[in-house]
Amino acid sequence: MGFSEVLRAATWSDHESAEDDGYLKSLMAGRLSREAYGEMVAQHYFAYLALDGASKALAGHPVAGAFVFPELYREQALIRDLTTIFGPGWSDRIQPSKPTRTLVARIDQVADWPGGYIAHHYTRYLGDLSGGQFIRMELQKIYGYERGGGVDFYYFDIGSLPRFKDEYRRRLDALDLDEAERQRIIRETKLAYQLNTEVLGDLGRLARAAA
Ligand code: HEM
């Protein structure tokens, strides 16, 4: 079995916990205000500054460099979304939550280990290119956002998404990994899911408190 398939199979139960999150369920059901949605966009902003910062630092790396795609960087898209949701003063309005600070610290901590970087990159970007597209369509129905601000985070200028994901999986399969390293990456991916799910859990508590 190629590593992409192994990784997916080994972490799919973690995906189910992430997908099952109460905040995402409320969001998809249209039960949250624009500001409550904006809180997730704000947390994405801090997480992707870290992730894309790690990518920039690894651009020439012989192994991790295969997973550096400048066309995926999210900072500018997130700034457009935050400006649309909170207005031009968005940066005074947002701060990283405790779980986001933990996620960011972990991304920074493992950024000098190609497998660790790949684990976090895979968990976020392959998700944004998969379920994220469904999330975007729901958000557009609920809040009426068009491309240009609001849901730009989910728009990628990479042509065919399925083709890009196939290429991404091909690169995962091409990694030269022994069994111990495969297991380490799987463990880090499970942790990445957990840390991302904790960010959502915190957003859910915030949204319930505000309701
Ligand atoms: C409403 C919430 C979500 C839905 C409906 C959803 C749905 C999906 C679906 C249908 C796929 C498979 C697509 C394909 O085979 O090409 C997928 C893949 C994926 N999702 Fe999600 N997802 C959600 C949330 C999340 C979250 C919160 C994360 C991460 C924090 C995530 C990470 C991933 C990853 C990494 C993959 C790629 C798995 C692989 O093929 O190796 N998803 N998602």
mmCIF file of C-alpha atoms and ligand atoms in Angstrom:
data_model
loop_
_atom_site.group_PDB
_atom_site.id
_atom_site.type_symbol
_atom_site.label_atom_id
_atom_site.label_comp_id
_atom_site.label_asym_id
_atom_site.label_seq_id
_atom_site.Cartn_x
_atom_site.Cartn_y
_atom_site.Cartn_z
ATOM 1 C CA MET A 1 0.000 0.000 0.000
ATOM 2 C CA GLY A 2 1.323 3.475 -0.827
ATOM 3 C CA PHE A 3 2.004 5.790 2.105
ATOM 4 C CA SER A 4 -0.860 8.128 1.129
ATOM 5 C CA GLU A 5 -3.310 5.274 1.538
ATOM 6 C CA VAL A 6 -1.697 4.055 4.760
ATOM 7 C CA LEU A 7 -1.798 7.564 6.240
ATOM 8 C CA ARG A 8 -5.406 8.107 5.294
ATOM 9 C CA ALA A 9 -6.509 4.723 6.676
ATOM 10 C CA ALA A 10 -4.531 5.139 9.906
ATOM 11 C CA THR A 11 -6.010 8.572 10.635
ATOM 12 C CA TRP A 12 -9.544 8.310 9.271
ATOM 13 C CA SER A 13 -11.034 7.791 12.755
ATOM 14 C CA ASP A 14 -9.319 11.037 13.799
ATOM 15 C CA HIS A 15 -10.906 12.672 10.765
ATOM 16 C CA GLU A 16 -14.296 11.452 11.904
ATOM 17 C CA SER A 17 -13.818 13.095 15.317
ATOM 18 C CA ALA A 18 -12.816 16.350 13.603
ATOM 19 C CA GLU A 19 -15.751 16.216 11.206
ATOM 20 C CA ASP A 20 -18.105 15.444 14.090
ATOM 21 C CA ASP A 21 -17.178 18.591 15.967
ATOM 22 C CA GLY A 22 -20.123 20.534 17.400
ATOM 23 C CA TYR A 23 -18.945 23.945 16.236
ATOM 24 C CA LEU A 24 -18.674 22.765 12.613
ATOM 25 C CA LYS A 25 -22.090 21.110 12.891
ATOM 26 C CA SER A 26 -23.670 24.359 14.173
ATOM 27 C CA LEU A 27 -21.838 26.323 11.498
ATOM 28 C CA MET A 28 -23.036 23.998 8.726
ATOM 29 C CA ALA A 29 -26.578 24.129 10.102
ATOM 30 C CA GLY A 30 -26.577 27.919 9.788
ATOM 31 C CA ARG A 31 -26.937 28.444 13.529
ATOM 32 C CA LEU A 32 -23.961 30.778 13.991
ATOM 33 C CA SER A 33 -23.620 34.525 13.469
ATOM 34 C CA ARG A 34 -21.129 35.915 10.960
ATOM 35 C CA GLU A 35 -18.932 36.976 13.874
ATOM 36 C CA ALA A 36 -18.974 33.453 15.320
ATOM 37 C CA TYR A 37 -17.885 32.158 11.901
ATOM 38 C CA GLY A 38 -15.258 34.919 11.827
ATOM 39 C CA GLU A 39 -13.750 33.557 15.036
ATOM 40 C CA MET A 40 -12.779 30.394 13.133
ATOM 41 C CA VAL A 41 -11.358 32.468 10.283
ATOM 42 C CA ALA A 42 -9.292 34.356 12.885
ATOM 43 C CA GLN A 43 -7.901 31.109 14.308
ATOM 44 C CA HIS A 44 -7.106 29.916 10.781
ATOM 45 C CA TYR A 45 -5.184 33.143 10.257
ATOM 46 C CA PHE A 46 -2.759 32.412 13.098
ATOM 47 C CA ALA A 47 -2.421 28.714 12.261
ATOM 48 C CA TYR A 48 -1.689 29.385 8.587
ATOM 49 C CA LEU A 49 0.837 32.112 9.384
ATOM 50 C CA ALA A 50 2.741 29.349 11.182
ATOM 51 C CA LEU A 51 2.178 26.682 8.540
ATOM 52 C CA ASP A 52 3.012 28.910 5.600
ATOM 53 C CA GLY A 53 5.957 30.357 7.520
ATOM 54 C CA ALA A 54 7.277 26.805 7.900
ATOM 55 C CA SER A 55 6.746 26.240 4.155
ATOM 56 C CA LYS A 56 8.707 29.370 3.274
ATOM 57 C CA ALA A 57 11.587 28.271 5.483
ATOM 58 C CA LEU A 58 11.631 24.806 3.880
ATOM 59 C CA ALA A 59 11.294 25.852 0.243
ATOM 60 C CA GLY A 60 14.686 24.462 -0.807
ATOM 61 C CA HIS A 61 14.636 21.402 1.446
ATOM 62 C CA PRO A 62 15.363 18.139 -0.434
ATOM 63 C CA VAL A 63 12.468 16.244 1.210
ATOM 64 C CA ALA A 64 10.007 18.785 2.657
ATOM 65 C CA GLY A 65 10.466 21.037 -0.382
ATOM 66 C CA ALA A 66 8.206 18.694 -2.390
ATOM 67 C CA PHE A 67 5.350 19.819 -0.108
ATOM 68 C CA VAL A 68 5.954 23.547 -0.443
ATOM 69 C CA PHE A 69 3.346 25.079 -2.751
ATOM 70 C CA PRO A 70 3.354 28.897 -2.683
ATOM 71 C CA GLU A 71 0.043 28.827 -4.562
ATOM 72 C CA LEU A 72 -1.545 27.320 -1.444
ATOM 73 C CA TYR A 73 -0.433 30.082 0.945
ATOM 74 C CA ARG A 74 -3.470 31.399 2.774
ATOM 75 C CA GLU A 75 -2.452 34.683 4.392
ATOM 76 C CA GLN A 76 -3.785 37.043 1.723
ATOM 77 C CA ALA A 77 -7.059 35.115 1.320
ATOM 78 C CA LEU A 78 -7.571 35.131 5.092
ATOM 79 C CA ILE A 79 -6.907 38.871 5.284
ATOM 80 C CA ARG A 80 -9.613 39.438 2.643
ATOM 81 C CA ASP A 81 -12.009 37.222 4.590
ATOM 82 C CA LEU A 82 -11.264 38.927 7.914
ATOM 83 C CA THR A 83 -11.672 42.385 6.359
ATOM 84 C CA THR A 84 -15.034 41.360 4.916
ATOM 85 C CA ILE A 85 -16.263 39.880 8.192
ATOM 86 C CA PHE A 86 -14.862 42.317 10.767
ATOM 87 C CA GLY A 87 -14.000 45.406 8.694
ATOM 88 C CA PRO A 88 -10.658 47.165 8.261
ATOM 89 C CA GLY A 89 -9.942 47.097 11.998
ATOM 90 C CA TRP A 90 -9.921 43.257 12.010
ATOM 91 C CA SER A 91 -6.377 42.935 13.324
ATOM 92 C CA ASP A 92 -7.251 44.700 16.613
ATOM 93 C CA ARG A 93 -10.233 42.422 16.997
ATOM 94 C CA ILE A 94 -8.565 38.998 16.842
ATOM 95 C CA GLN A 95 -6.151 36.975 18.913
ATOM 96 C CA PRO A 96 -5.046 33.351 18.943
ATOM 97 C CA SER A 97 -6.930 31.129 21.369
ATOM 98 C CA LYS A 98 -5.052 28.871 23.769
ATOM 99 C CA PRO A 99 -5.538 25.772 21.553
ATOM 100 C CA THR A 100 -4.374 27.777 18.525
ATOM 101 C CA ARG A 101 -1.260 28.849 20.405
ATOM 102 C CA THR A 102 -0.628 25.182 21.207
ATOM 103 C CA LEU A 103 -1.117 24.173 17.554
ATOM 104 C CA VAL A 104 1.186 26.968 16.370
ATOM 105 C CA ALA A 105 3.830 25.992 18.922
ATOM 106 C CA ARG A 106 3.677 22.388 17.709
ATOM 107 C CA ILE A 107 3.968 23.394 14.041
ATOM 108 C CA ASP A 108 6.999 25.531 14.955
ATOM 109 C CA GLN A 109 8.480 22.747 17.069
ATOM 110 C CA VAL A 110 8.375 20.117 14.316
ATOM 111 C CA ALA A 111 9.193 22.438 11.408
ATOM 112 C CA ASP A 112 12.794 21.208 11.254
ATOM 113 C CA TRP A 113 11.613 17.598 10.847
ATOM 114 C CA PRO A 114 10.292 17.064 7.296
ATOM 115 C CA GLY A 115 7.847 14.368 8.458
ATOM 116 C CA GLY A 116 6.390 16.673 11.093
ATOM 117 C CA TYR A 117 5.929 19.500 8.644
ATOM 118 C CA ILE A 118 4.306 17.108 6.148
ATOM 119 C CA ALA A 119 1.921 15.781 8.837
ATOM 120 C CA HIS A 120 0.585 19.248 9.643
ATOM 121 C CA HIS A 121 0.569 20.362 6.018
ATOM 122 C CA TYR A 122 -1.354 17.267 4.922
ATOM 123 C CA THR A 123 -3.909 17.544 7.761
ATOM 124 C CA ARG A 124 -4.788 21.105 6.886
ATOM 125 C CA TYR A 125 -4.372 21.438 3.146
ATOM 126 C CA LEU A 126 -5.691 18.106 1.961
ATOM 127 C CA GLY A 127 -8.689 18.780 4.209
ATOM 128 C CA ASP A 128 -9.209 22.292 2.806
ATOM 129 C CA LEU A 129 -9.066 20.843 -0.704
ATOM 130 C CA SER A 130 -11.551 18.083 0.214
ATOM 131 C CA GLY A 131 -14.231 18.665 2.871
ATOM 132 C CA GLY A 132 -13.283 22.350 2.829
ATOM 133 C CA GLN A 133 -14.931 22.699 -0.563
ATOM 134 C CA PHE A 134 -18.190 21.368 0.832
ATOM 135 C CA ILE A 135 -17.849 23.737 3.803
ATOM 136 C CA ARG A 136 -17.346 26.687 1.440
ATOM 137 C CA MET A 137 -20.481 25.903 -0.544
ATOM 138 C CA GLU A 138 -22.537 25.688 2.658
ATOM 139 C CA LEU A 139 -21.057 28.957 3.977
ATOM 140 C CA GLN A 140 -21.908 30.696 0.724
ATOM 141 C CA LYS A 141 -25.506 29.545 0.974
ATOM 142 C CA ILE A 142 -25.747 30.594 4.621
ATOM 143 C CA TYR A 143 -23.988 33.972 4.569
ATOM 144 C CA GLY A 144 -24.176 34.885 0.883
ATOM 145 C CA TYR A 145 -20.428 35.428 0.499
ATOM 146 C CA GLU A 146 -19.020 35.638 -3.018
ATOM 147 C CA ARG A 147 -15.446 35.143 -4.080
ATOM 148 C CA GLY A 148 -13.465 38.262 -3.088
ATOM 149 C CA GLY A 149 -13.902 38.083 0.673
ATOM 150 C CA GLY A 150 -15.688 35.950 3.254
ATOM 151 C CA VAL A 151 -14.784 32.466 2.049
ATOM 152 C CA ASP A 152 -11.640 33.114 -0.042
ATOM 153 C CA PHE A 153 -9.711 30.824 2.292
ATOM 154 C CA TYR A 154 -11.410 27.889 0.536
ATOM 155 C CA TYR A 155 -10.627 29.097 -3.008
ATOM 156 C CA PHE A 156 -7.408 27.803 -4.531
ATOM 157 C CA ASP A 157 -5.882 28.897 -7.833
ATOM 158 C CA ILE A 158 -4.456 25.487 -8.651
ATOM 159 C CA GLY A 159 -6.652 24.274 -11.499
ATOM 160 C CA SER A 160 -8.311 20.906 -10.980
ATOM 161 C CA LEU A 161 -8.465 20.095 -7.257
ATOM 162 C CA PRO A 162 -8.718 16.309 -7.767
ATOM 163 C CA ARG A 163 -5.650 16.420 -10.021
ATOM 164 C CA PHE A 164 -3.724 18.452 -7.437
ATOM 165 C CA LYS A 165 -4.691 16.011 -4.683
ATOM 166 C CA ASP A 166 -3.574 13.084 -6.852
ATOM 167 C CA GLU A 167 -0.200 14.750 -7.326
ATOM 168 C CA TYR A 168 0.022 15.437 -3.587
ATOM 169 C CA ARG A 169 -0.676 11.771 -2.838
ATOM 170 C CA ARG A 170 1.897 10.763 -5.446
ATOM 171 C CA ARG A 171 4.470 12.835 -3.551
ATOM 172 C CA LEU A 172 3.484 11.182 -0.272
ATOM 173 C CA ASP A 173 3.935 7.801 -1.949
ATOM 174 C CA ALA A 174 7.348 8.848 -3.292
ATOM 175 C CA LEU A 175 8.747 9.613 0.191
ATOM 176 C CA ASP A 176 11.572 7.295 1.129
ATOM 177 C CA LEU A 177 10.403 6.175 4.580
ATOM 178 C CA ASP A 178 11.245 3.226 6.766
ATOM 179 C CA GLU A 179 8.537 1.732 8.957
ATOM 180 C CA ALA A 180 9.592 3.704 12.068
ATOM 181 C CA GLU A 181 9.390 7.010 10.203
ATOM 182 C CA ARG A 182 6.017 6.078 8.701
ATOM 183 C CA GLN A 183 4.726 5.477 12.210
ATOM 184 C CA ARG A 184 6.161 8.764 13.476
ATOM 185 C CA ILE A 185 4.401 10.684 10.711
ATOM 186 C CA ILE A 186 1.152 8.860 11.396
ATOM 187 C CA ARG A 187 1.446 9.773 15.104
ATOM 188 C CA GLU A 188 2.116 13.411 14.262
ATOM 189 C CA THR A 189 -0.849 13.487 11.886
ATOM 190 C CA LYS A 190 -3.102 12.101 14.617
ATOM 191 C CA LEU A 191 -1.765 14.836 16.907
ATOM 192 C CA ALA A 192 -2.377 17.436 14.191
ATOM 193 C CA TYR A 193 -6.001 16.290 13.948
ATOM 194 C CA GLN A 194 -6.336 16.437 17.724
ATOM 195 C CA LEU A 195 -4.857 19.936 18.010
ATOM 196 C CA ASN A 196 -7.061 21.198 15.169
ATOM 197 C CA THR A 197 -10.115 19.606 16.758
ATOM 198 C CA GLU A 198 -9.277 21.301 20.075
ATOM 199 C CA VAL A 199 -9.287 24.654 18.283
ATOM 200 C CA LEU A 200 -12.804 23.851 17.071
ATOM 201 C CA GLY A 201 -13.869 22.682 20.537
ATOM 202 C CA ASP A 202 -12.831 26.016 22.000
ATOM 203 C CA LEU A 203 -14.719 27.886 19.255
ATOM 204 C CA GLY A 204 -17.791 25.845 20.157
ATOM 205 C CA ARG A 205 -17.572 26.874 23.826
ATOM 206 C CA LEU A 206 -17.188 30.502 22.765
ATOM 207 C CA ALA A 207 -20.183 30.311 20.424
ATOM 208 C CA ARG A 208 -22.375 28.673 23.076
ATOM 209 C CA ALA A 209 -21.389 31.317 25.628
ATOM 210 C CA ALA A 210 -22.316 34.074 23.167
ATOM 211 C CA ALA A 211 -25.685 32.524 22.227
HETATM 212 C C1 HEM B 1 -17.687 19.498 7.989
HETATM 213 C C2 HEM B 1 -16.505 18.971 8.182
HETATM 214 C C3 HEM B 1 -15.782 18.069 7.231
HETATM 215 C C4 HEM B 1 -16.261 17.356 6.174
HETATM 216 C C5 HEM B 1 -17.679 17.261 5.668
HETATM 217 C C6 HEM B 1 -15.133 16.654 5.589
HETATM 218 C C7 HEM B 1 -15.213 15.820 4.500
HETATM 219 C C8 HEM B 1 -14.169 15.195 3.884
HETATM 220 C C9 HEM B 1 -14.261 14.306 2.751
HETATM 221 C C10 HEM B 1 -15.554 13.927 2.036
HETATM 222 C C11 HEM B 1 -13.015 13.907 2.436
HETATM 223 C C12 HEM B 1 -12.619 12.901 1.330
HETATM 224 C C13 HEM B 1 -12.338 13.598 0.041
HETATM 225 C C14 HEM B 1 -11.589 12.723 -0.959
HETATM 226 O O1 HEM B 1 -11.535 11.504 -0.804
HETATM 227 O O2 HEM B 1 -11.032 13.289 -1.893
HETATM 228 C C15 HEM B 1 -12.124 14.559 3.361
HETATM 229 C C16 HEM B 1 -10.773 14.414 3.354
HETATM 230 C C17 HEM B 1 -9.933 15.004 4.263
HETATM 231 N N1 HEM B 1 -10.271 15.824 5.317
HETATM 232 FE FE1 HEM B 1 -12.121 16.356 5.829
HETATM 233 N N2 HEM B 1 -14.003 16.969 6.284
HETATM 234 C C18 HEM B 1 -14.357 17.832 7.296
HETATM 235 C C19 HEM B 1 -13.530 18.369 8.241
HETATM 236 C C20 HEM B 1 -12.177 18.193 8.281
HETATM 237 C C21 HEM B 1 -11.291 18.769 9.270
HETATM 238 C C22 HEM B 1 -11.743 19.674 10.429
HETATM 239 C C23 HEM B 1 -10.021 18.369 8.950
HETATM 240 C C24 HEM B 1 -8.708 18.647 9.611
HETATM 241 C C25 HEM B 1 -8.533 19.336 10.692
HETATM 242 C C26 HEM B 1 -10.110 17.548 7.755
HETATM 243 C C27 HEM B 1 -9.036 16.956 7.115
HETATM 244 C C28 HEM B 1 -9.137 16.149 5.992
HETATM 245 C C29 HEM B 1 -8.001 15.532 5.331
HETATM 246 C C30 HEM B 1 -6.542 15.643 5.740
HETATM 247 C C31 HEM B 1 -8.505 14.810 4.249
HETATM 248 C C32 HEM B 1 -7.703 13.998 3.235
HETATM 249 C C33 HEM B 1 -7.705 12.526 3.602
HETATM 250 C C34 HEM B 1 -6.976 11.724 2.528
HETATM 251 O O3 HEM B 1 -7.567 11.487 1.497
HETATM 252 O O4 HEM B 1 -5.833 11.346 2.767
HETATM 253 N N3 HEM B 1 -11.421 17.457 7.393
HETATM 254 N N4 HEM B 1 -12.852 15.344 4.232
#
